[in-house]
Amino acid sequence: MKRRHRGPTLLDFLNGGKGSKKEIEKKGNGNGKEKKANTAQVKVIERRVNRSIETSTLSYFVKAEKPKHVQATPKLSSTRRALRVALPASAGARDYSVLMKGAPEASEGSEYYLFQVLYDGHRGKAVLLLYDEKKHEIVEWVDTYGHKPYFLTDVTPEEARRMGITREETFAGMDVVYRYDLLNKELKRLTKIYTTDPLAVRKLRDKVPTAWEAKIKYHDNYVYDLGLIPMLKYTVKSKRLVPMPHRITGEEVSKVLKAFEEESEEFKNMAISWIPVFEAPPPHIKAVAIDIEVFTPSVGRIPDPEKAPYPITSVAIAGSDGLKKVLVLLRNDKRLTEEEIENLKKQDFEVEFYDSEKALLLELLRIIRQYPVLITYNGDNFDLNYIFHRAKLLGIPDDMIIFKKSNDMFTTKHGIHIDLYQFYDINAIKTYAFGNKYKEVNLDAVASALLGEHKVQITKSISELNYDELVIYNFRDAKLTLNLLTFNSWLPWKLMVLISRISKMSIEDVTRKQVSAWIKNLFFWEHRRRRYLIPNKEDIERMKGSIKSSAIIKGKRYQGAFVFEPVAGIFFNVVVLDFASLYPTIIKKYNISYETVNEPNCKKYIEAPEVGHKICQDREGITPLIVGLLRDYRVKIYKKKAKDKSLDDRLREWYNTVQSAMKVYINASYGVLGADSFELYCPPAAESITAFGRYAIKATMNYAEKNGIVVLYGDTDSMFLWSPPKEILDKIIAWVKEKFGLEIEIDKVYKFVAFTGLKKNYIGVYPDGSIDVKGLLGKKRNTPLFVKQTFIQLIDMIKEINTPEEVVETRRKVKEVVKQLYTNLRRQYYDLDELAFHMQLTKPLEAYTKNMPQHVKAALMLKRFGVEVGQGDVISFVKVKGSEGVKPVQLAKLPELDLDKYFDVIETTLGQILKAFSIDSAYLSGTSKLEAFLSH
DNA sequence: CAATTCGCTATCGCTC
DNA sequence: GAGCGATAGCGAA
């Protein structure tokens, strides 16, 4: 273990560099690689008074009877003097030696949740991070199975020897193994070549003509080979890792078996083995959220964390155990006033002031070390990165900096780090788990959408804030961050736990990777469990043939769903029939999988309509098995449990989370088959799925029409039927079941639907007056507020309609409201904010090379003005006269607006509603079509 | 490292 | 200036 004996000591930096007589105690220099934990102990004398004040939890260094020390802070040196004076003899020492201790070893017989598998380069072994739920700490278990990195090849051991592979330095042995090859339907005799370390796989795999399973990360391989399920309980018995059996009643088992009684034996066995995944309770954890503020001289510029040039001025800490604390750095150019102290006393968190940034950081590290789970918002990119480099810069020894960097992420040496920014940025989480409630993924947007709480609004830059403002601002961020993990009885955490168990991926990976990575991991795990060879992507593409359909939209690879062209108008009593999760059901029903599509030597197959791919029915495919299991579990068991009033609220909530985790998975299962980045990419499978879907919906629509029902609309898996008698609905449902084996059900019953005549564009009103607005411009977030307000006003009028007669009356009122809006606009009734368009920069500014869209123009103007803008930001701009045509709302003035553009916005946005009432918007405007106006 | 296609609207940037 | 394909964003399913 390398230790510097010269150079600055801990005490030096804590005491501000001046020679001090206090000593750093060092004990037992842990030499040798086996011992990770350095046992050196360092004692540090505290530099602030920990006083408890009756009325608040604020503790600060100033003695109440000596306020002058606080106020006299013109220079750093006098601050120090003040601190020294204020430091009481009783100040206890804090033990910082803990920073150098890694995770302890797992002990025999204890129960743990499996959190993570890592490869430890020093030990050359797999290391498992296990969570002790009683002690709330993470312990390590080092592999005792002698598991090694490897890959597979069809080169025989003899040939491998001849080729010189066995003489390679990184060669570590070989075995003959058998794997079933799903693509070629044969049992393959393969050579398993072990290597000394995971990186060596890359080198050796290139020495053989064909290698399989050679690009799988080592820690994933370990999980597959041992059949591990993260976030379930394990124990250590005779140095081996053993899963803790999950106890379930016979009743539960028979319930599951009954739900799946028509399924294959393989399906049933799998279903039983999956019970713990959904039923085992999630681990209770001790977590801490942190957020830092950095002094920045220039406004709006985010300092480079790799350089960490400026001091960390404040750190807020919020623990799931109730810890609420802010560590603040005193600045020599800013004095702390009585008023600020009084204000801080009123807060419900503790504040500690430091005159040394190093001491502050050390204390921060010490606190984080007490929590096995660290939570941040954008910690990978900023906070942890900044702390890491800042700590180095300030001379804190490497082995006291408890973070480690791997690839683009940061984590702690003693536990795990969840970066909630990464988690909330996952598309599948946005859409399926949180219903697109937030669009921008910054803390304020996500917190206000999910928690209903905002960041503290500040108008000044961080560096200009007073101490109390800074601290209050900072703490809110840490609190919001913690809440984004724990709100709704820890819903996000539970969701992570479930996705981790389903995907067999650690929480750290699950929260940083997109849905295709989750699905890939589950599929690979299930392949390995069955000793199936994990195929190479090129082989699937080569063997499964090409795409037969052509997409309707240019640039797309294959044809997707069918959309019915609706007629504009208002229709009363509309019933919507819906195929319940159509694509996953098709996958299951028609046995669509990468191996079953155009399978060689197939005896019995079904041909996909239009595209003609032959889907083999000889044996159950792996995709139908996995997707079918999740779908059936969700539909037959967990959707029901989530609504079961006989269960207590907590359990019901859990089951609701279970079913929504499944939903995320199921909904993406079709999409990944058509994504060329997916390891099991199989476009013929994807286009077969949509082809079956089009066939089913069109045939059902025809059947409805044959039975005298008017089909008003339909999209992908839904049909809007005009006032259908119940017996005919039942007839259709039964026919679909009989003809296709698919489930179709009544999804919604509308009092009436207003169709605008456009696809994906309608207003549905329920009997109770609640509404669905789909696709209308007035609903889109880029639409300016002034039209949106009127849009909402119109919707509110529309939902009051009860009879066809009332439509005529409402029609008249709608016209009036729209006319009024034109008048208001002409009279400049609206302010700039109400007139602003809002558009997101979906790419970095430099990436707009093909053209220059308006929001990008506006963004560039903001940038020139000194405002930091970039990818993911929503730009608010108005349309102005002149060559540029736009201006960011911050820089524009009312008189320069191009009103004509705004009249156009009214016309297109509200025109959609008017069309449903068959009103031509043109004659209402009076500007765009003058003749039309005059003729009325 | 990244799930899909279909549909609507506005604008850009080029050609005639 | 009209026409038109490409680009971009947002939404439905």
PDB file of C-alpha atoms (C1' of nucleotides) in Angstrom, chain A residues 554 717 762 779 840 842-843 848 855, chain C residues 5-13:
ATOM      1  CA  LYS A 554     -40.184   7.205 -45.348  1.00  0.00           C
ATOM      2  CA  ASP A 717     -55.571  -2.215 -31.468  1.00  0.00           C
ATOM      3  CA  TYR A 762     -60.307  13.283 -31.256  1.00  0.00           C
ATOM      4  CA  LYS A 779     -52.972  19.774 -26.007  1.00  0.00           C
ATOM      5  CA  GLN A 840     -37.214  21.193 -26.643  1.00  0.00           C
ATOM      6  CA  THR A 842     -33.494  17.253 -28.488  1.00  0.00           C
ATOM      7  CA  LYS A 843     -29.884  17.430 -29.570  1.00  0.00           C
ATOM      8  CA  TYR A 848     -28.314  20.968 -35.846  1.00  0.00           C
ATOM      9  CA  HIS A 855     -36.212  27.108 -31.468  1.00  0.00           C
TER      10      HIS A 855
ATOM     11  C1'  DG C   5     -38.774  16.999 -50.061  1.00  0.00           C
ATOM     12  C1'  DA C   6     -36.246  16.907 -45.773  1.00  0.00           C
ATOM     13  C1'  DT C   7     -35.884  18.018 -40.921  1.00  0.00           C
ATOM     14  C1'  DA C   8     -37.766  18.529 -36.456  1.00  0.00           C
ATOM     15  C1'  DG C   9     -40.905  18.098 -32.583  1.00  0.00           C
ATOM     16  C1'  DC C  10     -44.791  16.193 -30.388  1.00  0.00           C
ATOM     17  C1'  DG C  11     -48.110  12.843 -29.821  1.00  0.00           C
ATOM     18  C1'  DA C  12     -51.013   7.996 -30.270  1.00  0.00           C
ATOM     19  C1'  DA C  13     -50.753   3.354 -29.985  1.00  0.00           C
TER      20       DA C  13
END
